[in-house]
Coordinates of C-alpha atoms and ligand atoms in Angstrom, one line a residue:
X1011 CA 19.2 -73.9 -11.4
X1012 CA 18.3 -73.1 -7.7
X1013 CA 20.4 -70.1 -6.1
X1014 CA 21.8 -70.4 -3.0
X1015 CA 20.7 -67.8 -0.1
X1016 CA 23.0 -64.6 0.8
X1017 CA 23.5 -63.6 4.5
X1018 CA 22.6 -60.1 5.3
X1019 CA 22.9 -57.7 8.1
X1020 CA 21.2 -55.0 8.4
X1021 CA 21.9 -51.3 10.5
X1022 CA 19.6 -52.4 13.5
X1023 CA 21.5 -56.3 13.9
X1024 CA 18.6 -57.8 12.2
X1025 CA 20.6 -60.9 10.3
X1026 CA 18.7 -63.1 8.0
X1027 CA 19.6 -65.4 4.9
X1028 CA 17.8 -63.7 1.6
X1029 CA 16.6 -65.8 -1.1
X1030 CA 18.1 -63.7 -4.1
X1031 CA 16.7 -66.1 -7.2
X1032 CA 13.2 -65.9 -9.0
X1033 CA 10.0 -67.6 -7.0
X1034 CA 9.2 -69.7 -9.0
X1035 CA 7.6 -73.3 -8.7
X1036 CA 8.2 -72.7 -4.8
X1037 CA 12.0 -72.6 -5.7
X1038 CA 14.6 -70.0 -5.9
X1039 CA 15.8 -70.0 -9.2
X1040 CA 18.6 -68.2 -11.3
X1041 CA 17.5 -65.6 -14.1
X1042 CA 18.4 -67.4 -18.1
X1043 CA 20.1 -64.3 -18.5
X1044 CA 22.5 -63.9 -15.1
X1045 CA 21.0 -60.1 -15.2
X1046 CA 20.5 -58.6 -11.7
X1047 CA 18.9 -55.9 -10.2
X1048 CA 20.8 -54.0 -6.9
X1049 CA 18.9 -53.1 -4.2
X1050 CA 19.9 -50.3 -2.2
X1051 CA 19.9 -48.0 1.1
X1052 CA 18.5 -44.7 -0.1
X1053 CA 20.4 -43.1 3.1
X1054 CA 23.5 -44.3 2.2
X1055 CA 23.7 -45.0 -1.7
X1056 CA 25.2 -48.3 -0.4
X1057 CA 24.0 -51.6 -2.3
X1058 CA 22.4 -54.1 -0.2
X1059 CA 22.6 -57.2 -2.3
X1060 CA 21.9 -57.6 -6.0
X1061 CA 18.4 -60.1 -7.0
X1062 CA 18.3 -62.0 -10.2
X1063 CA 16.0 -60.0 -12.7
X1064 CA 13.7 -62.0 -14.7
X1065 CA 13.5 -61.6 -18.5
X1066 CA 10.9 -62.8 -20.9
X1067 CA 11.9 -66.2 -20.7
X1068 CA 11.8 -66.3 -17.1
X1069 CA 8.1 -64.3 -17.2
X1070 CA 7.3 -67.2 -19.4
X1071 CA 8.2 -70.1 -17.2
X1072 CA 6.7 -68.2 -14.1
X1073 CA 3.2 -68.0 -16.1
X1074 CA 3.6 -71.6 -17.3
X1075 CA 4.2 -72.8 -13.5
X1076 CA 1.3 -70.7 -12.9
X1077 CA -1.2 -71.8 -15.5
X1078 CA 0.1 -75.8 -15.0
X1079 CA -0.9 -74.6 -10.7
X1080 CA -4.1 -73.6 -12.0
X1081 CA -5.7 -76.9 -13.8
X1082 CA -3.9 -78.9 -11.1
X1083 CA -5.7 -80.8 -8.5
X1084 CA -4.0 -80.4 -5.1
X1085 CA -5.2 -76.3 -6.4
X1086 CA -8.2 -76.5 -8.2
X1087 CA -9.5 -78.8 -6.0
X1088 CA -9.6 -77.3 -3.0
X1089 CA -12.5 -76.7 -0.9
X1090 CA -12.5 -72.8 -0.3
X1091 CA -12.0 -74.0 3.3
X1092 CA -8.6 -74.8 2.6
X1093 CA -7.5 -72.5 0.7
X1094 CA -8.4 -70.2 3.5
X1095 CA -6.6 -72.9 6.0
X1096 CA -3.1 -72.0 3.4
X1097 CA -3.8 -68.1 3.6
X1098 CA -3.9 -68.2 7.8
X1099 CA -1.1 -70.4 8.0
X1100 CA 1.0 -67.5 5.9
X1101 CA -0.2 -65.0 8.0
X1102 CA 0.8 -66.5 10.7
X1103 CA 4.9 -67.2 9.6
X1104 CA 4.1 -63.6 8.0
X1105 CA 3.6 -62.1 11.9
X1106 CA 5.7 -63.9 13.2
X1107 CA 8.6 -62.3 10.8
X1108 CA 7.3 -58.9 11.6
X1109 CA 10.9 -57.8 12.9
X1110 CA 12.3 -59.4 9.7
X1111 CA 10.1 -57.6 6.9
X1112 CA 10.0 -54.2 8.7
X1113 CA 13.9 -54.4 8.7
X1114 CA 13.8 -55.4 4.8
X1115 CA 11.1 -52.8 4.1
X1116 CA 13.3 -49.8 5.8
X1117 CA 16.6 -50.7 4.2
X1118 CA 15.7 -51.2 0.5
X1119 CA 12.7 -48.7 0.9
X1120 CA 14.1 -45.8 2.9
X1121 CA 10.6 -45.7 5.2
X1122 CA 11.2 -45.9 9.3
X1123 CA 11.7 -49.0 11.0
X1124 CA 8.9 -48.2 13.4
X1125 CA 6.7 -46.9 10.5
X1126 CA 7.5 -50.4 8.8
X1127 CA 6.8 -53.0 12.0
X1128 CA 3.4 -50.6 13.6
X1129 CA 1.4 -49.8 10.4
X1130 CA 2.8 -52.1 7.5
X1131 CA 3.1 -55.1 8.9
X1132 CA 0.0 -55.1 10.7
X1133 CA -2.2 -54.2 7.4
X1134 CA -0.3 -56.7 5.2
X1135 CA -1.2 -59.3 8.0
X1136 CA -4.6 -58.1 8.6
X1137 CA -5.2 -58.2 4.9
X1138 CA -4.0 -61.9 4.3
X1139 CA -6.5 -62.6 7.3
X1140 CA -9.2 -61.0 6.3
X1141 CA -9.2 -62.6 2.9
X1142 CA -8.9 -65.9 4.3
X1143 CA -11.7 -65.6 6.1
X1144 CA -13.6 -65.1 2.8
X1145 CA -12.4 -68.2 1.0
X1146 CA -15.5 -70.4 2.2
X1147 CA -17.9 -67.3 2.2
X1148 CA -17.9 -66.1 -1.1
X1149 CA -19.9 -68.3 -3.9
X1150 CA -22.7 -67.7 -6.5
X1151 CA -26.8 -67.8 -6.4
X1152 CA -29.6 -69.3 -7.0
X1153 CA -32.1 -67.5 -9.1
X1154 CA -35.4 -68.1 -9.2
X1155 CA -36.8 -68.2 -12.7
X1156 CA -39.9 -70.7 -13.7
X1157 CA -40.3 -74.5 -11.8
X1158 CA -39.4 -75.6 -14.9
X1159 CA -36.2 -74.1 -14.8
X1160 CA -33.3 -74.2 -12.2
X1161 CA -30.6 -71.6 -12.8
X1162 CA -27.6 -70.6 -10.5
X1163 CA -24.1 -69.0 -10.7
X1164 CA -20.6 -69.8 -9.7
X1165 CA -17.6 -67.8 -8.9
X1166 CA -15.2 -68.6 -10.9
X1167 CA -11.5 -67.7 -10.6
X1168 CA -10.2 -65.4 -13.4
X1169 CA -7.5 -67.6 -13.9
X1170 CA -3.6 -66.5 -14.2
X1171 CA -3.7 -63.1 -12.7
X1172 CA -0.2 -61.4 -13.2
X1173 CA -0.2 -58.0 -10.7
X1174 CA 2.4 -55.7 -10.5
X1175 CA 3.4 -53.7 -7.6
X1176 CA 5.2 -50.5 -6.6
X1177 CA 7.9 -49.4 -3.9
X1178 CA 6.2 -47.1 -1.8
X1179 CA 4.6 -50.1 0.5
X1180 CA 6.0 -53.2 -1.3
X1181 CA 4.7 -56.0 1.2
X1182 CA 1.1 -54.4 1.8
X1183 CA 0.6 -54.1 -2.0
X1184 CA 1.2 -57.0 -2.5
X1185 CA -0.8 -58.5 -0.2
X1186 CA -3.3 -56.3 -1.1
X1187 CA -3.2 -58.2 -4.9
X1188 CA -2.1 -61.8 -3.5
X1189 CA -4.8 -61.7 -0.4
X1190 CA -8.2 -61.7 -3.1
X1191 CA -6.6 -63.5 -6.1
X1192 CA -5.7 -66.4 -3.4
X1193 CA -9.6 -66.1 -1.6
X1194 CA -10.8 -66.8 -5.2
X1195 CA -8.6 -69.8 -6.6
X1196 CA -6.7 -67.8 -9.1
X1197 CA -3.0 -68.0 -9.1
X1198 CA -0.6 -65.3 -9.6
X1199 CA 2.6 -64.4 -10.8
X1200 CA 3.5 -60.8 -9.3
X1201 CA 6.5 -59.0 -10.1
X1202 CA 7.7 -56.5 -7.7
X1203 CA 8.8 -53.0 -8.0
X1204 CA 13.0 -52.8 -9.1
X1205 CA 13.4 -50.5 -6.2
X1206 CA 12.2 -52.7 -3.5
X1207 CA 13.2 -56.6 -4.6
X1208 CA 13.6 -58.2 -1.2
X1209 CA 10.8 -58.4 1.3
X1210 CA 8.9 -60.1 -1.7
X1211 CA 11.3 -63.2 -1.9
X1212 CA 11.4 -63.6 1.5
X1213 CA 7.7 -63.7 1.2
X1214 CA 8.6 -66.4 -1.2
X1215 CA 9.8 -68.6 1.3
X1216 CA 6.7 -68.2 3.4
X1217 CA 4.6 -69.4 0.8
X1218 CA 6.1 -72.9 -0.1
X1219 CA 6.4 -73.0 4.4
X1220 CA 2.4 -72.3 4.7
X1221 CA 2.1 -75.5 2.0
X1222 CA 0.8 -73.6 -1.0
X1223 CA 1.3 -76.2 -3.9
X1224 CA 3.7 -75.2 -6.2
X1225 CA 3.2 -72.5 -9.2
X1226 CA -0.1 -71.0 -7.4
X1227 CA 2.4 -67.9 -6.0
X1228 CA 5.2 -67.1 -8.7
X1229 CA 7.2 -63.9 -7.3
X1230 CA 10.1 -62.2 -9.8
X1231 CA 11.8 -59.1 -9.7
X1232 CA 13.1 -57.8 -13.0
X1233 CA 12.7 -54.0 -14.8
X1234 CA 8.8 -52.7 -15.9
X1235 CA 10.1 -52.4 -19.5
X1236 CA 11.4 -56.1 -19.4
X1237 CA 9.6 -58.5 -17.2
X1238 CA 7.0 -56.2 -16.4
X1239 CA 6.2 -56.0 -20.3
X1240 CA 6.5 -59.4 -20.7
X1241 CA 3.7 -60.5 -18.3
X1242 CA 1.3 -57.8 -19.8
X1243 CA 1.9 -59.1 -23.2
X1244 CA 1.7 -62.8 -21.7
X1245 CA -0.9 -64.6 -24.0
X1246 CA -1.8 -67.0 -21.0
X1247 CA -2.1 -64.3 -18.5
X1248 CA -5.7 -63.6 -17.7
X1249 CA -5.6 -60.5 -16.0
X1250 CA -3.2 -57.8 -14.6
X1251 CA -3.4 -56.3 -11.5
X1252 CA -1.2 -52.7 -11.4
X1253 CA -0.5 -50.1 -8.9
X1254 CA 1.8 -47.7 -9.9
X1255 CA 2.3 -44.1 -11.5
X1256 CA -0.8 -43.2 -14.5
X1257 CA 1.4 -42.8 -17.2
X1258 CA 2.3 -46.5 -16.3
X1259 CA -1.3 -47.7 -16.1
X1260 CA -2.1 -45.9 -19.1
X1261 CA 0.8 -48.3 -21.5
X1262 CA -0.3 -51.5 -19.9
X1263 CA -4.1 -51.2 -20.2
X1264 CA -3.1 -50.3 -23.8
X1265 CA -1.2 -53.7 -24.1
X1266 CA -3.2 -55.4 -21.9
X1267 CA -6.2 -54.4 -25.0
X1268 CA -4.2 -56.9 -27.6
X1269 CA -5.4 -59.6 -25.6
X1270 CA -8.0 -58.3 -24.2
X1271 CA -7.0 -58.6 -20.8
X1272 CA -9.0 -58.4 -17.6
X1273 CA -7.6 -55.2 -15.5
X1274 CA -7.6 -53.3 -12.5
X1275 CA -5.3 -50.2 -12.2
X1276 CA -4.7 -48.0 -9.0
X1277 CA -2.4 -45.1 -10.1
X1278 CA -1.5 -41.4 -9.5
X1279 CA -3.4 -38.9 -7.3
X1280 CA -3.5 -35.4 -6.5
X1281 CA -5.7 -35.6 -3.6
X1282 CA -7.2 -32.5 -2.3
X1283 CA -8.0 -31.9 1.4
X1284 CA -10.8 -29.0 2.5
X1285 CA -10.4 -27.0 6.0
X1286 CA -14.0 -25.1 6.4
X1287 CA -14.0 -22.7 8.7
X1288 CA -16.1 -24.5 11.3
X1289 CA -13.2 -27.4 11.5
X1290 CA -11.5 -27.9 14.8
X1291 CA -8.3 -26.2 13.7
X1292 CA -6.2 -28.7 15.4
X1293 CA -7.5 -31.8 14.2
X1294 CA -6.8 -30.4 10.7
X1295 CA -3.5 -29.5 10.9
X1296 CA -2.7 -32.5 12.4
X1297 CA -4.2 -34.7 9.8
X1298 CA -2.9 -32.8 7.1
X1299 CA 0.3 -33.1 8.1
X1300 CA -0.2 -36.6 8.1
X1301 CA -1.7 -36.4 4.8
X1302 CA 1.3 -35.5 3.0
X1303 CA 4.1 -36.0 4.9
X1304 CA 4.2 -39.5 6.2
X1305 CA 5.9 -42.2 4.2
X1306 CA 8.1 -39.5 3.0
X1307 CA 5.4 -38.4 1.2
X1308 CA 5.5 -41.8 -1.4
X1309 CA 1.3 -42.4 -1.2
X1310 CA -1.0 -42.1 -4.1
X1311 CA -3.8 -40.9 -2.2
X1312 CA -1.4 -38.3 -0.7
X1313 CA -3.8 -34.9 0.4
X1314 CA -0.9 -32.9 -1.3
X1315 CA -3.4 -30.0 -1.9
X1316 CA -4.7 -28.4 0.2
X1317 CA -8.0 -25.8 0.6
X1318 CA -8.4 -23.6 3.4
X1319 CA -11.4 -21.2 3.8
X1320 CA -10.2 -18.0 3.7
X1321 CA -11.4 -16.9 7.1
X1322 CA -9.6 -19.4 8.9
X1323 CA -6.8 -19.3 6.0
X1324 CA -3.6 -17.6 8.3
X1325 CA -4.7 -19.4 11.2
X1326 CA -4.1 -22.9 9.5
X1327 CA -1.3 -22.0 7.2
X1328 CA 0.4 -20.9 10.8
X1329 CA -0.6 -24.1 13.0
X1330 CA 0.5 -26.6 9.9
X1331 CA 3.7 -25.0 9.5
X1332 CA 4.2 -25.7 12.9
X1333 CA 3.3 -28.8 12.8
X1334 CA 5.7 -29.6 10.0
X1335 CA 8.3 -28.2 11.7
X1336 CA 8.1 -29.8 14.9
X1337 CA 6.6 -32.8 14.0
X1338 CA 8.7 -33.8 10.9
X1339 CA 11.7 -35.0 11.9
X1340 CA 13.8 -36.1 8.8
X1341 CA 16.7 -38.6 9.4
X1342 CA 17.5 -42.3 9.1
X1343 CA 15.1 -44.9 8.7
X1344 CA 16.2 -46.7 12.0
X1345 CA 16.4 -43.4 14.6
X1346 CA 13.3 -43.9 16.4
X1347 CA 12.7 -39.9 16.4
X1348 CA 12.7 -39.8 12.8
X1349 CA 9.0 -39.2 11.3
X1350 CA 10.2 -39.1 7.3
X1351 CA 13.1 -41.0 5.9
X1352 CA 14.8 -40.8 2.7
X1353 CA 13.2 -40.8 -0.8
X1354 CA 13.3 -43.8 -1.9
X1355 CA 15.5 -43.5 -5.2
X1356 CA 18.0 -41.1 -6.8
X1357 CA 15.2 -40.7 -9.2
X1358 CA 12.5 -40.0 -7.0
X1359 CA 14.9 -37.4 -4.9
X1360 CA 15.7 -35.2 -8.6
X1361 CA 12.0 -35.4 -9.7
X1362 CA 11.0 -33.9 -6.2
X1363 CA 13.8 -31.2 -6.2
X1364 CA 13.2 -30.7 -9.7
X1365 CA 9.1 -29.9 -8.9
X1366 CA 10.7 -27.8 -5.5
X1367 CA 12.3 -25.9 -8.3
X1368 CA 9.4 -25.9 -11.0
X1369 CA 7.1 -24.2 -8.1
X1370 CA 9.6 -21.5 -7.1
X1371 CA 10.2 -20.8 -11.2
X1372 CA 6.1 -20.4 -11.1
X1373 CA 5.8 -17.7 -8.3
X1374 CA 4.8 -19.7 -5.4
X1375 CA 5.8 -18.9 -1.7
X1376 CA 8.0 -21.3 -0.2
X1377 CA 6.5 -21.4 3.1
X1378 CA 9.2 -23.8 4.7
X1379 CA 11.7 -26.0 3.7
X1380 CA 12.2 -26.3 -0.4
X1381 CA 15.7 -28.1 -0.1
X1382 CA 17.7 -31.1 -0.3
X1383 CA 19.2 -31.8 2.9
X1384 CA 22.5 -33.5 4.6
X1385 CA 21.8 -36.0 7.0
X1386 CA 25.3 -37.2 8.4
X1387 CA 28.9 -36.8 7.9
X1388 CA 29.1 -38.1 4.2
X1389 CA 26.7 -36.5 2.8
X1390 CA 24.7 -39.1 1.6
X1391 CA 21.1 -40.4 1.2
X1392 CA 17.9 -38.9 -1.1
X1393 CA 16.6 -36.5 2.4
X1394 CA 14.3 -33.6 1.3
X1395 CA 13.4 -30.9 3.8
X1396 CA 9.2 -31.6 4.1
X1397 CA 7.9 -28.6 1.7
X1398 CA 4.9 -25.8 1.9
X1399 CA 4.4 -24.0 -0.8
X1400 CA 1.5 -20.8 -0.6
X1401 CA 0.5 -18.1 -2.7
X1402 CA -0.2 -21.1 -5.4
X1403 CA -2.9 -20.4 -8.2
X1404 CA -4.6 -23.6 -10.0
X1405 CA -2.4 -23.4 -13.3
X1406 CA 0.7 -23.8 -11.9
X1407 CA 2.1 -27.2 -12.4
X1408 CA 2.8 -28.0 -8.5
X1409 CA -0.8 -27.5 -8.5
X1410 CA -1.6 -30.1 -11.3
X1411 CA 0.8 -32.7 -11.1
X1412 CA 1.7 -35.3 -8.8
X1413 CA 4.9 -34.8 -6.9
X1414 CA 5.0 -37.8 -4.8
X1415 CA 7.6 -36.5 -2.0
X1416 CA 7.0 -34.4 0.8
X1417 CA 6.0 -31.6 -1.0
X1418 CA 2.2 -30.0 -0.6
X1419 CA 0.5 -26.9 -1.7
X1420 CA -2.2 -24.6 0.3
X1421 CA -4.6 -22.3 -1.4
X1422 CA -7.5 -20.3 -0.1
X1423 CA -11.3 -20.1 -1.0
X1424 CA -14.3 -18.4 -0.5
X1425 CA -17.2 -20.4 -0.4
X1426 CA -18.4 -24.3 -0.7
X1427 CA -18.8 -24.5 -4.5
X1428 CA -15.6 -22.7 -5.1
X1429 CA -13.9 -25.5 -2.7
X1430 CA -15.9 -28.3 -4.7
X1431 CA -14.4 -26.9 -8.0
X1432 CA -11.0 -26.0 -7.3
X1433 CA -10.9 -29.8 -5.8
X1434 CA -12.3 -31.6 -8.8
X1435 CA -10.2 -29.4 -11.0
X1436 CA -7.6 -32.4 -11.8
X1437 CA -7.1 -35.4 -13.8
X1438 CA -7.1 -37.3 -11.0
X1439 CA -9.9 -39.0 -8.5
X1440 CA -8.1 -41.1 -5.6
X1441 CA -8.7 -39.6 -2.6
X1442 CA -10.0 -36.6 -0.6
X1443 CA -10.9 -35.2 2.9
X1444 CA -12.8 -32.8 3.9
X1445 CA -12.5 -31.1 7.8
X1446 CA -16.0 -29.6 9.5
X1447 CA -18.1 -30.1 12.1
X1448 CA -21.2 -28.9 10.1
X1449 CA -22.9 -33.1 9.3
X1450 CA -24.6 -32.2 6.5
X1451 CA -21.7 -29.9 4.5
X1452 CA -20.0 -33.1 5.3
X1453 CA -21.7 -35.6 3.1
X1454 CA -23.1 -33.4 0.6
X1455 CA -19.3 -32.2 -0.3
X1456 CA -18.1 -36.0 -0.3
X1457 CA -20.7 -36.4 -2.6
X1458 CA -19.5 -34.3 -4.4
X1459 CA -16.3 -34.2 -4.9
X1460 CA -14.5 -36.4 -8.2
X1461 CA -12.9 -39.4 -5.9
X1462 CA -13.1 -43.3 -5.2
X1463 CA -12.7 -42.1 -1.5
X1464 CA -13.3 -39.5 1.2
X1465 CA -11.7 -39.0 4.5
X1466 CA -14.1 -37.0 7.1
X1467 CA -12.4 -34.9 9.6
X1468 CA -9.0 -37.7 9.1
X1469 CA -6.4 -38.2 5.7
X1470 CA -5.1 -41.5 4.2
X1471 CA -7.4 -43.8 7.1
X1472 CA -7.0 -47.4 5.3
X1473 CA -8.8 -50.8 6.3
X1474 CA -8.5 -53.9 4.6
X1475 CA -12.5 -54.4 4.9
X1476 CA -13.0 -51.0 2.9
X1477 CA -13.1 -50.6 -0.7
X1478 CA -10.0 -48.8 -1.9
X1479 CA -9.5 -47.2 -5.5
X1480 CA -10.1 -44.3 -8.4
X1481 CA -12.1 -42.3 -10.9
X1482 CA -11.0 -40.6 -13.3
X1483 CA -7.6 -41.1 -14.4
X1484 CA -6.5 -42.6 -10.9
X1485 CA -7.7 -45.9 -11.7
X1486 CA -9.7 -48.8 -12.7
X1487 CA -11.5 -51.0 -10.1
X1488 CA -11.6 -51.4 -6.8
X1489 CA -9.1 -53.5 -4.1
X1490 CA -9.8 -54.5 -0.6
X1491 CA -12.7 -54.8 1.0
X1492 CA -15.6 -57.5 -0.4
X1493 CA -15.2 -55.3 -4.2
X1494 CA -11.8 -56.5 -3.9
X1495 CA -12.9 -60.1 -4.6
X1496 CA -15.4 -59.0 -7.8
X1497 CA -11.6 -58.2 -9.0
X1498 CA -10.8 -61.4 -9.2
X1499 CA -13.8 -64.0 -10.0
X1500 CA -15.9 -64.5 -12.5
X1501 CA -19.9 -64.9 -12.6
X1502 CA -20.6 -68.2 -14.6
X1503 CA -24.3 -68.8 -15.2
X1504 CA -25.9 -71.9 -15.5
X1505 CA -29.2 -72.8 -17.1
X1506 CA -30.7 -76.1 -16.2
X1507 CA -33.9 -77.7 -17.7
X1508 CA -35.4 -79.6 -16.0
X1509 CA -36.3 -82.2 -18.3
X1510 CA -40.5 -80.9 -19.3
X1511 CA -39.6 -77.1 -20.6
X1512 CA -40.4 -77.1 -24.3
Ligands
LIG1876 P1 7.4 -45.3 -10.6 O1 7.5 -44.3 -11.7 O2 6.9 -44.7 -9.4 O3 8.6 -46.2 -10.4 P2 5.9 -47.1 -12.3 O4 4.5 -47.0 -12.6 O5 6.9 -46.9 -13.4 O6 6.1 -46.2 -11.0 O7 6.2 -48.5 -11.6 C1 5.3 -49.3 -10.9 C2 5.5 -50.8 -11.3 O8 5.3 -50.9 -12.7 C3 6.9 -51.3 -11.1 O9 6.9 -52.6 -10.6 C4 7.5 -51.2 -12.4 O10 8.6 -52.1 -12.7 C5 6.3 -51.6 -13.3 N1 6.4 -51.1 -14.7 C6 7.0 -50.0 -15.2 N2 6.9 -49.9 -16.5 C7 6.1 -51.0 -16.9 C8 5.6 -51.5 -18.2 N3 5.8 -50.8 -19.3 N4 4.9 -52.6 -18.2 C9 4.7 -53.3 -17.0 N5 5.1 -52.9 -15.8 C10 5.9 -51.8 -15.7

């Protein structure tokens, strides 16, 4: 049963009609159960609309649509050409919706309008482009063996790739996960994140508009433990795609085992960044800042700790504070002053207060902020005050864990191996940055240090044509850049005689 659109109107007299059903079969169709999900304004509390939320029945008719898109013609037998014809035409309607999705991503998400339309927008576009591009470019080899012999390989899509997707930047992850399993001729069922249900559907619409056949792009919303499950327990999905918290990650590559799926897995972080004392001070404060604070302080490769040199230690702690203080501006996602928005979730707003309170209960220095605050007359909306903590030692939990929120911790050290181990000291391996003007203390620390990336001298710089992902327990994999496509093909080999070998 196809379900009908609902009109919406959002803060900033953007007005839209949003699909509400499950994508599936390039239709908008009702859950079997009638369950919903609510999306809502984290600076209200208000609900925006409620989405149909898929159960195991619907996760099975999306990866039947998908796996019937797969073996059928007007898909499989597209020349790579084409394909990449589809993926420009839908980033094309996707830019010229900018408006629309930035509006969708700062009501349901919490993060500022101008945040939304200047930085995602343009990656989730960039990304659906640059992927296109490698549709006809990307194919196996010949390899030279004996003249009796002629042997080669294909790339082969994996198949049914189900990927699953987070809240903190709903649209770009999932372009991020559609953009390479497209380039490759898989198709894909992806379930997005229960906090953030809308931009995805809309989405949705683009799709079947751009003249993808149906059942190549499935989208559903639904709950981890329900539809999320059911797609990693899916005995005709082929692979799953994750982003989202390690604990997470760590359950589905578990399930994902019983069938032996094919996986990639971007999770937490704990992301260290290092201030030597020959860094231009300014550049790091700035950056740091950055680091931590923007998007609320929702990124996994957050630089949430961060090492200072003792030398140039006060001097730091001093400019970043001010920094923070004049450059972080919280308020409501549409404000064009505002720098950091809501948390996105009542959730995410008591797990950040609660590790506020965890580091205070350990000893550390609150250097600024270390409070809920009331933006407004109602008092309303998930806003925490952007946090410093100092005087933190490498036990204390703050130190360990991941907070995602606006929360970040400075400690001092003496010398480069102290800085290399105090930063590798963590479970994690996402991301890290390291601020000098000395070249060669440069790469020899991001040699160094535990992490699938390094930032010189600059925190959290993203581009679709570079390889993005973990070690350690931050992740499996890699996504974007050209290792974004080994993701999500296969290498088949072929062995031809030539008709006089034995
Ligand atoms: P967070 O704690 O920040 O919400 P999660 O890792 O729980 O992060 O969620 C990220 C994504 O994983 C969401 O789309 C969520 O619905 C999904 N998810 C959560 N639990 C499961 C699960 N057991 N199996 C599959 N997907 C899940």
């Amino acid at each position: 049963m196809t379900v009908p659109s609902v009109d919406l109107a959002a803060p900033n007299g953007v007005k839209w009609s949003q699909p509400v059903g499950l994508f599936i079969g390039n239709e908008f169709v009702a859950s079997s159960s009638g369950e919903t999900i609510a999306s809502i304004d984290p600076a209200t509390e208000e609900v925006i609309v409620s989405v149909h939320a898929a159960s195991a029945e619907d996760v099975d008719k999306a990866v039947k649509a998908a796996k019937t898109a797969l073996k059928s013609p007007d898909w499989k037998l597209l020349s790579g050409s084409e394909r990449g014809q589809l993926m420009w035409r839908l980033a094309d309607l996707m830019e010229a919706k900018k408006e629309l999705f930035a509006t969708i991503e700062a009501w349901d998400n919490g993060k500022t309008y101008h945040e939304a339309l200047e930085v995602d927008l343009v990656e989730a576009v960039a990304v659906i482009r640059y992927y296109a591009g490698f549709c006809d470019k990307y194919f196996g080899q010949v390899i030279s063996t004996t003249h009796q012999k002629f042997a080669y390989t294909l790339r082969q899509p994996i198949g049914v790739v189900g990927q699953i997707i987070p809240w903190n930047y709903p649209l770009s992850m999932a372009t991020w996960k559609l953009g390479p399993a497209l380039a490759c001729g898989n198709t894909v069922v992806l379930k997005a994140a229960e906090q953030t249900p809308l931009s995805i559907l809309v989405l949705g619409e683009l799709v079947k508009e751009a003249g993808f056949p149906p059942g190549v792009v499935n989208f559903i919303n639904g709950l981890g433990k329900d539809a999320g499950s059911a797609l990693v327990n899916h005995p005709l999905v082929d692979k799953i795609a994750f982003t989202g918290s390690t604990a997470t990650a760590s359950s589905i590559m578990a399930t994902a085992a019983k069938t032996l799926k094919n996986i990639t897995l971007e999770s937490g972080g704990k992301s260290p960044l290092l201030v030597f004392k020959d860094a231009d001070m300014d550049q790091a404060a700035k950056w740091s800042h950055l680091g931590i604070m923007s998007n609320q302080g929702q990124i996994c490769t957050a630089t949430s700790r961060i090492l200072v040199q003792e030398e140039v230690y006060d001097d730091f702690v001093k400019r970043f504070i001010e920094t923070v203080n004049t450059t972080s501006k919280v308020g409501h996602q549409w404000a064009e002053d505002t720098y950091q928005g809501p948390q996105v979730s009542k959730a995410q707003y008591d797990r950040v207060l609660g590790y506020i309170e965890i580091g205070k209960n350990e000893g550390a220095k609150v250097a600024t902020g270390g409070k809920a605050l009331s933006i407004g007359d109602k008092g309303k909306g998930y806003f925490v005050a952007p946090t410093v903590f100092t005087e933190v030692n490498p036990s204390m939990r703050i130190y360990q864990e991941e907070i995602f929120g606006p929360v970040v911790v400075i400690l001092r050290f003496k010398t480069e191996e102290e800085a290399i181990a105090l930063a590798n000291d963590s479970i994690y391996g996402l991301g890290a940055a390291v601020f000098t003007k000395d070249l060669e203390r440069a790469h020899r620390v991001s040699a160094e240090i535990e992490s699938g990336m390094v930032w010189v001298n600059s925190s959290q710089d993203c581009d679709p044509r570079i390889p993005f992902g973990g070690v350690k327990q931050s992740g499996i994999g890699r996504e974007l850049g050209e290792a974004g496509l080994e993701a999500y093909s296969q290498t088949k080999a072929v062995h031809v005689n030539m008709g006089n070998w034995l």
